[in-house]
PDB file of C-alpha atoms in Angstrom:
ATOM      1  CA  ASP A   1      14.966  50.852  55.019  1.00  0.00           C
ATOM      2  CA  GLY A   2      16.954  53.522  56.886  1.00  0.00           C
ATOM      3  CA  GLY A   3      19.904  52.644  59.022  1.00  0.00           C
ATOM      4  CA  ILE A   4      23.616  52.197  59.465  1.00  0.00           C
ATOM      5  CA  THR A   5      25.535  49.422  57.798  1.00  0.00           C
ATOM      6  CA  GLN A   6      28.975  48.216  58.671  1.00  0.00           C
ATOM      7  CA  SER A   7      31.053  45.798  56.709  1.00  0.00           C
ATOM      8  CA  PRO A   8      32.429  43.291  57.018  1.00  0.00           C
ATOM      9  CA  LYS A   9      30.894  41.679  60.085  1.00  0.00           C
ATOM     10  CA  TYR A  10      34.071  39.754  60.849  1.00  0.00           C
ATOM     11  CA  LEU A  11      37.554  40.730  59.752  1.00  0.00           C
ATOM     12  CA  PHE A  12      40.872  39.014  60.198  1.00  0.00           C
ATOM     13  CA  ARG A  13      44.187  40.615  59.538  1.00  0.00           C
ATOM     14  CA  LYS A  14      47.820  39.799  59.997  1.00  0.00           C
ATOM     15  CA  GLU A  15      49.984  41.865  62.248  1.00  0.00           C
ATOM     16  CA  GLY A  16      51.553  44.795  60.452  1.00  0.00           C
ATOM     17  CA  GLN A  17      48.743  45.248  57.952  1.00  0.00           C
ATOM     18  CA  ASN A  18      46.420  48.196  57.683  1.00  0.00           C
ATOM     19  CA  VAL A  19      42.722  47.452  57.374  1.00  0.00           C
ATOM     20  CA  THR A  20      39.725  49.655  56.598  1.00  0.00           C
ATOM     21  CA  LEU A  21      36.300  49.218  58.170  1.00  0.00           C
ATOM     22  CA  SER A  22      33.302  50.516  56.292  1.00  0.00           C
ATOM     23  CA  CYS A  23      30.414  52.526  57.745  1.00  0.00           C
ATOM     24  CA  GLU A  24      27.522  53.837  55.676  1.00  0.00           C
ATOM     25  CA  GLN A  25      24.326  55.565  56.787  1.00  0.00           C
ATOM     26  CA  ASN A  26      21.209  56.609  54.882  1.00  0.00           C
ATOM     27  CA  LEU A  27      19.626  58.518  57.753  1.00  0.00           C
ATOM     28  CA  ASN A  28      20.835  61.877  56.416  1.00  0.00           C
ATOM     29  CA  HIS A  29      22.673  62.459  59.684  1.00  0.00           C
ATOM     30  CA  ASP A  30      25.440  65.021  59.802  1.00  0.00           C
ATOM     31  CA  ALA A  31      27.466  63.545  62.648  1.00  0.00           C
ATOM     32  CA  MET A  32      29.177  60.168  62.643  1.00  0.00           C
ATOM     33  CA  TYR A  33      31.273  58.373  65.230  1.00  0.00           C
ATOM     34  CA  TRP A  34      33.583  55.406  65.659  1.00  0.00           C
ATOM     35  CA  TYR A  35      33.814  53.504  68.929  1.00  0.00           C
ATOM     36  CA  ARG A  36      35.807  50.585  70.108  1.00  0.00           C
ATOM     37  CA  GLN A  37      34.152  48.117  72.495  1.00  0.00           C
ATOM     38  CA  ASP A  38      36.260  45.887  74.736  1.00  0.00           C
ATOM     39  CA  PRO A  39      34.914  43.608  77.480  1.00  0.00           C
ATOM     40  CA  GLY A  40      34.551  45.452  80.767  1.00  0.00           C
ATOM     41  CA  GLN A  41      35.469  48.825  79.267  1.00  0.00           C
ATOM     42  CA  GLY A  42      32.292  49.950  77.590  1.00  0.00           C
ATOM     43  CA  LEU A  43      32.549  51.990  74.414  1.00  0.00           C
ATOM     44  CA  ARG A  44      35.453  54.341  73.857  1.00  0.00           C
ATOM     45  CA  LEU A  45      35.387  57.063  71.228  1.00  0.00           C
ATOM     46  CA  ILE A  46      38.027  56.804  68.508  1.00  0.00           C
ATOM     47  CA  TYR A  47      37.081  59.570  66.054  1.00  0.00           C
ATOM     48  CA  TYR A  48      34.041  61.648  65.279  1.00  0.00           C
ATOM     49  CA  SER A  49      32.877  63.907  62.497  1.00  0.00           C
ATOM     50  CA  GLN A  50      30.192  66.547  62.809  1.00  0.00           C
ATOM     51  CA  ILE A  51      30.213  67.555  59.162  1.00  0.00           C
ATOM     52  CA  VAL A  52      31.620  66.463  55.819  1.00  0.00           C
ATOM     53  CA  ASN A  53      35.357  67.057  55.360  1.00  0.00           C
ATOM     54  CA  ASP A  54      35.862  67.582  59.069  1.00  0.00           C
ATOM     55  CA  PHE A  55      36.684  65.172  61.880  1.00  0.00           C
ATOM     56  CA  GLN A  56      38.202  65.212  65.356  1.00  0.00           C
ATOM     57  CA  LYS A  57      40.106  62.771  67.509  1.00  0.00           C
ATOM     58  CA  GLY A  58      38.285  61.052  70.287  1.00  0.00           C
ATOM     59  CA  ASP A  59      39.746  59.561  73.427  1.00  0.00           C
ATOM     60  CA  ILE A  60      41.765  56.765  71.803  1.00  0.00           C
ATOM     61  CA  ALA A  61      42.674  57.962  68.287  1.00  0.00           C
ATOM     62  CA  GLU A  62      46.276  56.732  68.229  1.00  0.00           C
ATOM     63  CA  GLY A  63      46.823  54.114  65.540  1.00  0.00           C
ATOM     64  CA  TYR A  64      43.592  54.956  63.712  1.00  0.00           C
ATOM     65  CA  SER A  65      42.668  57.263  60.844  1.00  0.00           C
ATOM     66  CA  VAL A  66      39.391  58.333  59.233  1.00  0.00           C
ATOM     67  CA  SER A  67      38.041  60.296  56.314  1.00  0.00           C
ATOM     68  CA  ARG A  68      34.696  61.988  55.699  1.00  0.00           C
ATOM     69  CA  GLU A  69      34.463  62.763  52.011  1.00  0.00           C
ATOM     70  CA  LYS A  70      30.743  62.050  51.821  1.00  0.00           C
ATOM     71  CA  LYS A  71      27.950  62.629  54.286  1.00  0.00           C
ATOM     72  CA  GLU A  72      26.901  58.970  54.098  1.00  0.00           C
ATOM     73  CA  SER A  73      30.291  57.410  54.662  1.00  0.00           C
ATOM     74  CA  PHE A  74      32.844  57.435  57.484  1.00  0.00           C
ATOM     75  CA  PRO A  75      35.473  54.707  56.971  1.00  0.00           C
ATOM     76  CA  LEU A  76      37.922  53.833  59.721  1.00  0.00           C
ATOM     77  CA  THR A  77      41.443  52.590  59.013  1.00  0.00           C
ATOM     78  CA  VAL A  78      43.160  50.577  61.673  1.00  0.00           C
ATOM     79  CA  THR A  79      46.854  51.025  61.025  1.00  0.00           C
ATOM     80  CA  SER A  80      49.797  48.855  61.964  1.00  0.00           C
ATOM     81  CA  ALA A  81      50.626  51.464  64.616  1.00  0.00           C
ATOM     82  CA  GLN A  82      47.608  50.409  66.693  1.00  0.00           C
ATOM     83  CA  LYS A  83      49.166  48.180  69.331  1.00  0.00           C
ATOM     84  CA  ASN A  84      46.095  46.216  70.346  1.00  0.00           C
ATOM     85  CA  PRO A  85      43.641  46.308  67.443  1.00  0.00           C
ATOM     86  CA  THR A  86      41.629  43.172  68.201  1.00  0.00           C
ATOM     87  CA  ALA A  87      38.223  44.496  69.285  1.00  0.00           C
ATOM     88  CA  PHE A  88      34.621  45.084  68.328  1.00  0.00           C
ATOM     89  CA  TYR A  89      34.193  48.346  66.375  1.00  0.00           C
ATOM     90  CA  LEU A  90      30.928  50.254  66.347  1.00  0.00           C
ATOM     91  CA  CYS A  91      29.921  53.083  64.065  1.00  0.00           C
ATOM     92  CA  ALA A  92      27.184  55.536  65.033  1.00  0.00           C
ATOM     93  CA  SER A  93      25.473  58.618  63.659  1.00  0.00           C
ATOM     94  CA  SER A  94      23.334  61.439  64.976  1.00  0.00           C
ATOM     95  CA  PRO A  95      21.453  64.332  63.402  1.00  0.00           C
ATOM     96  CA  HIS A  96      23.152  67.720  63.571  1.00  0.00           C
ATOM     97  CA  GLY A  97      21.473  70.527  65.379  1.00  0.00           C
ATOM     98  CA  THR A  98      19.884  68.328  67.979  1.00  0.00           C
ATOM     99  CA  GLN A  99      20.542  68.956  71.608  1.00  0.00           C
ATOM    100  CA  SER A 100      19.998  65.369  72.457  1.00  0.00           C
ATOM    101  CA  GLY A 101      23.309  63.695  71.792  1.00  0.00           C
ATOM    102  CA  GLU A 102      21.271  60.593  70.948  1.00  0.00           C
ATOM    103  CA  GLN A 103      23.167  58.302  68.612  1.00  0.00           C
ATOM    104  CA  PHE A 104      22.117  55.439  66.377  1.00  0.00           C
ATOM    105  CA  PHE A 105      24.421  52.458  66.064  1.00  0.00           C
ATOM    106  CA  GLY A 106      25.409  50.018  63.362  1.00  0.00           C
ATOM    107  CA  PRO A 107      25.794  46.252  63.877  1.00  0.00           C
ATOM    108  CA  GLY A 108      29.555  46.425  64.382  1.00  0.00           C
ATOM    109  CA  THR A 109      32.664  44.796  62.919  1.00  0.00           C
ATOM    110  CA  ARG A 110      34.693  42.319  64.934  1.00  0.00           C
ATOM    111  CA  LEU A 111      38.354  42.661  64.042  1.00  0.00           C
ATOM    112  CA  THR A 112      40.826  39.962  64.962  1.00  0.00           C
ATOM    113  CA  VAL A 113      44.532  40.360  64.429  1.00  0.00           C
ATOM    114  CA  LEU A 114      46.330  37.058  63.950  1.00  0.00           C
TER     115      LEU A 114
ATOM    116  CA  ALA B   1      37.023  65.127  82.652  1.00  0.00           C
ATOM    117  CA  GLN B   2      33.681  63.518  82.146  1.00  0.00           C
ATOM    118  CA  SER B   3      33.255  59.988  83.504  1.00  0.00           C
ATOM    119  CA  VAL B   4      30.469  57.478  83.957  1.00  0.00           C
ATOM    120  CA  SER B   5      30.484  54.734  86.563  1.00  0.00           C
ATOM    121  CA  GLN B   6      28.258  51.677  86.529  1.00  0.00           C
ATOM    122  CA  HIS B   7      28.138  49.907  89.847  1.00  0.00           C
ATOM    123  CA  ASN B   8      27.876  46.297  88.770  1.00  0.00           C
ATOM    124  CA  HIS B   9      29.676  44.472  85.988  1.00  0.00           C
ATOM    125  CA  HIS B  10      27.560  41.331  86.158  1.00  0.00           C
ATOM    126  CA  VAL B  11      24.103  40.725  87.527  1.00  0.00           C
ATOM    127  CA  ILE B  12      22.330  37.367  87.588  1.00  0.00           C
ATOM    128  CA  LEU B  13      18.715  37.143  88.606  1.00  0.00           C
ATOM    129  CA  SER B  14      15.634  35.001  88.125  1.00  0.00           C
ATOM    130  CA  GLU B  15      12.605  35.808  86.019  1.00  0.00           C
ATOM    131  CA  ALA B  16      10.078  38.035  87.808  1.00  0.00           C
ATOM    132  CA  ALA B  17      12.758  39.517  90.059  1.00  0.00           C
ATOM    133  CA  SER B  18      13.214  43.267  90.177  1.00  0.00           C
ATOM    134  CA  LEU B  19      16.225  44.875  88.557  1.00  0.00           C
ATOM    135  CA  GLU B  20      18.075  48.026  89.450  1.00  0.00           C
ATOM    136  CA  LEU B  21      21.308  49.072  87.771  1.00  0.00           C
ATOM    137  CA  GLY B  22      23.270  51.938  89.204  1.00  0.00           C
ATOM    138  CA  CYS B  23      24.869  54.729  87.188  1.00  0.00           C
ATOM    139  CA  ASN B  24      26.741  57.756  88.473  1.00  0.00           C
ATOM    140  CA  TYR B  25      28.412  60.409  86.405  1.00  0.00           C
ATOM    141  CA  SER B  26      31.000  63.050  86.997  1.00  0.00           C
ATOM    142  CA  TYR B  27      30.442  66.182  84.989  1.00  0.00           C
ATOM    143  CA  GLY B  28      30.387  69.886  85.734  1.00  0.00           C
ATOM    144  CA  GLY B  29      27.828  71.033  83.201  1.00  0.00           C
ATOM    145  CA  THR B  30      24.280  70.308  82.182  1.00  0.00           C
ATOM    146  CA  VAL B  31      23.898  66.840  80.790  1.00  0.00           C
ATOM    147  CA  ASN B  32      21.674  64.553  78.816  1.00  0.00           C
ATOM    148  CA  LEU B  33      21.483  60.991  80.103  1.00  0.00           C
ATOM    149  CA  PHE B  34      20.907  57.714  78.316  1.00  0.00           C
ATOM    150  CA  TRP B  35      20.604  54.011  78.847  1.00  0.00           C
ATOM    151  CA  TYR B  36      21.466  51.815  75.890  1.00  0.00           C
ATOM    152  CA  VAL B  37      20.974  48.053  75.647  1.00  0.00           C
ATOM    153  CA  GLN B  38      22.794  45.458  73.587  1.00  0.00           C
ATOM    154  CA  TYR B  39      20.906  42.174  73.242  1.00  0.00           C
ATOM    155  CA  PRO B  40      22.969  39.160  72.170  1.00  0.00           C
ATOM    156  CA  GLY B  41      23.784  39.465  68.477  1.00  0.00           C
ATOM    157  CA  GLN B  42      21.901  42.731  68.040  1.00  0.00           C
ATOM    158  CA  HIS B  43      22.664  46.420  67.525  1.00  0.00           C
ATOM    159  CA  LEU B  44      23.178  48.701  70.466  1.00  0.00           C
ATOM    160  CA  GLN B  45      19.824  50.434  70.875  1.00  0.00           C
ATOM    161  CA  LEU B  46      18.383  53.209  72.983  1.00  0.00           C
ATOM    162  CA  LEU B  47      16.378  52.100  76.008  1.00  0.00           C
ATOM    163  CA  LEU B  48      15.497  55.522  77.384  1.00  0.00           C
ATOM    164  CA  LYS B  49      16.793  59.062  77.693  1.00  0.00           C
ATOM    165  CA  TYR B  50      16.546  62.106  79.920  1.00  0.00           C
ATOM    166  CA  PHE B  51      16.918  65.667  78.679  1.00  0.00           C
ATOM    167  CA  SER B  52      14.889  67.771  81.102  1.00  0.00           C
ATOM    168  CA  GLY B  53      11.599  67.878  82.996  1.00  0.00           C
ATOM    169  CA  ASP B  54      10.223  64.943  84.959  1.00  0.00           C
ATOM    170  CA  PRO B  55      13.225  63.144  86.448  1.00  0.00           C
ATOM    171  CA  LEU B  56      11.451  59.797  86.189  1.00  0.00           C
ATOM    172  CA  VAL B  57      11.587  58.658  82.587  1.00  0.00           C
ATOM    173  CA  LYS B  58       9.993  55.634  81.034  1.00  0.00           C
ATOM    174  CA  GLY B  59      11.512  53.689  78.210  1.00  0.00           C
ATOM    175  CA  ILE B  60      10.801  50.662  76.113  1.00  0.00           C
ATOM    176  CA  LYS B  61      10.006  47.185  77.450  1.00  0.00           C
ATOM    177  CA  GLY B  62       8.892  48.376  80.880  1.00  0.00           C
ATOM    178  CA  PHE B  63      12.160  50.013  81.875  1.00  0.00           C
ATOM    179  CA  GLU B  64      12.347  53.294  83.732  1.00  0.00           C
ATOM    180  CA  ALA B  65      15.124  55.456  85.126  1.00  0.00           C
ATOM    181  CA  GLU B  66      15.303  58.193  87.707  1.00  0.00           C
ATOM    182  CA  PHE B  67      17.582  61.196  87.469  1.00  0.00           C
ATOM    183  CA  ILE B  68      18.693  62.435  90.885  1.00  0.00           C
ATOM    184  CA  LYS B  69      20.661  65.593  90.249  1.00  0.00           C
ATOM    185  CA  SER B  70      21.991  65.938  93.794  1.00  0.00           C
ATOM    186  CA  LYS B  71      23.491  62.465  93.592  1.00  0.00           C
ATOM    187  CA  PHE B  72      24.649  62.680  89.953  1.00  0.00           C
ATOM    188  CA  SER B  73      22.815  59.424  89.395  1.00  0.00           C
ATOM    189  CA  PHE B  74      20.628  57.916  86.711  1.00  0.00           C
ATOM    190  CA  ASN B  75      19.636  54.446  87.894  1.00  0.00           C
ATOM    191  CA  LEU B  76      17.757  52.027  85.678  1.00  0.00           C
ATOM    192  CA  ARG B  77      14.904  49.904  87.027  1.00  0.00           C
ATOM    193  CA  LYS B  78      12.466  47.234  85.952  1.00  0.00           C
ATOM    194  CA  PRO B  79       9.968  45.786  88.430  1.00  0.00           C
ATOM    195  CA  SER B  80       9.816  42.297  86.931  1.00  0.00           C
ATOM    196  CA  VAL B  81      12.395  41.004  84.467  1.00  0.00           C
ATOM    197  CA  GLN B  82      11.950  38.413  81.764  1.00  0.00           C
ATOM    198  CA  TRP B  83      14.412  35.995  80.228  1.00  0.00           C
ATOM    199  CA  SER B  84      14.441  38.230  77.143  1.00  0.00           C
ATOM    200  CA  ASP B  85      15.977  41.049  79.213  1.00  0.00           C
ATOM    201  CA  THR B  86      19.281  39.192  79.168  1.00  0.00           C
ATOM    202  CA  ALA B  87      21.631  41.738  77.638  1.00  0.00           C
ATOM    203  CA  GLU B  88      24.402  44.206  78.318  1.00  0.00           C
ATOM    204  CA  TYR B  89      23.256  47.612  79.562  1.00  0.00           C
ATOM    205  CA  PHE B  90      25.225  50.828  79.138  1.00  0.00           C
ATOM    206  CA  CYS B  91      24.715  54.156  80.816  1.00  0.00           C
ATOM    207  CA  ALA B  92      25.888  57.183  78.798  1.00  0.00           C
ATOM    208  CA  VAL B  93      26.183  60.913  79.316  1.00  0.00           C
ATOM    209  CA  SER B  94      26.376  63.779  76.841  1.00  0.00           C
ATOM    210  CA  GLY B  95      27.049  67.423  77.492  1.00  0.00           C
ATOM    211  CA  ARG B  96      24.137  69.736  76.688  1.00  0.00           C
ATOM    212  CA  ALA B  97      24.381  71.802  73.507  1.00  0.00           C
ATOM    213  CA  GLY B  98      25.779  75.266  74.012  1.00  0.00           C
ATOM    214  CA  THR B  99      27.347  74.381  77.319  1.00  0.00           C
ATOM    215  CA  THR B 100      30.484  72.590  76.291  1.00  0.00           C
ATOM    216  CA  ASP B 101      32.468  71.234  73.409  1.00  0.00           C
ATOM    217  CA  SER B 102      31.461  67.756  74.479  1.00  0.00           C
ATOM    218  CA  TRP B 103      28.054  68.311  72.931  1.00  0.00           C
ATOM    219  CA  GLY B 104      27.004  65.296  70.905  1.00  0.00           C
ATOM    220  CA  LYS B 105      29.807  63.149  72.307  1.00  0.00           C
ATOM    221  CA  LEU B 106      28.649  60.287  74.450  1.00  0.00           C
ATOM    222  CA  GLN B 107      30.687  59.100  77.419  1.00  0.00           C
ATOM    223  CA  PHE B 108      29.812  55.496  78.207  1.00  0.00           C
ATOM    224  CA  GLY B 109      30.042  53.486  81.370  1.00  0.00           C
ATOM    225  CA  ALA B 110      31.751  50.093  81.334  1.00  0.00           C
ATOM    226  CA  GLY B 111      28.466  48.251  80.978  1.00  0.00           C
ATOM    227  CA  THR B 112      26.564  45.746  83.105  1.00  0.00           C
ATOM    228  CA  GLN B 113      25.982  42.246  81.826  1.00  0.00           C
ATOM    229  CA  VAL B 114      22.555  41.079  83.004  1.00  0.00           C
ATOM    230  CA  VAL B 115      21.626  37.418  82.860  1.00  0.00           C
ATOM    231  CA  VAL B 116      18.041  36.418  83.617  1.00  0.00           C
ATOM    232  CA  THR B 117      17.516  32.756  84.378  1.00  0.00           C
ATOM    233  CA  PRO B 118      14.194  31.031  83.670  1.00  0.00           C
TER     234      PRO B 118
END
């Protein structure tokens, strides 16, 4: 069953702690993306990767870090430097070489900082 | 900079009413246009998309959208909504491949929460 999985679904962390959100895809897509969704603000791009071992900052990368060691995986670390980390985080992927820009989304992880 | 504006943040309507959600974008190049939908508790999923050709595109579940280039608009419509259309709707824009470094990057609007009452 092809798709994108994100874990965990809900995550709680204490202030000052780093936390890593998982994103895995078995769609054989080259490109992967991380978004943050806040009420009334839509989705904002945090980081994206168009190929393994390469990634670029999106519009709101401060306080976040990523890695892309494998094609299937694109974990996001929310660091203690992120001033307002409580949000819903969405991972997406898209096939490389397409002109469409169409992306496929995972179910999301809701992060709450206590 | 690329931007996407959705006209309404919340829409409440009754079953069988017609729906139209406005979307305008600001972008200097050639674009691809999308509407995504997020049903309660479900993944964000593609409703419809426009790349080129006929500016009136049809999507899933009876939705359609019209691209009006002169107005930089891509409004979503459904003639008769159902309770199951209750969801959040997002308009998104992507630069066309070969035209910009924003290729493959989606710029989303703020979303419109639609509530359909029985």
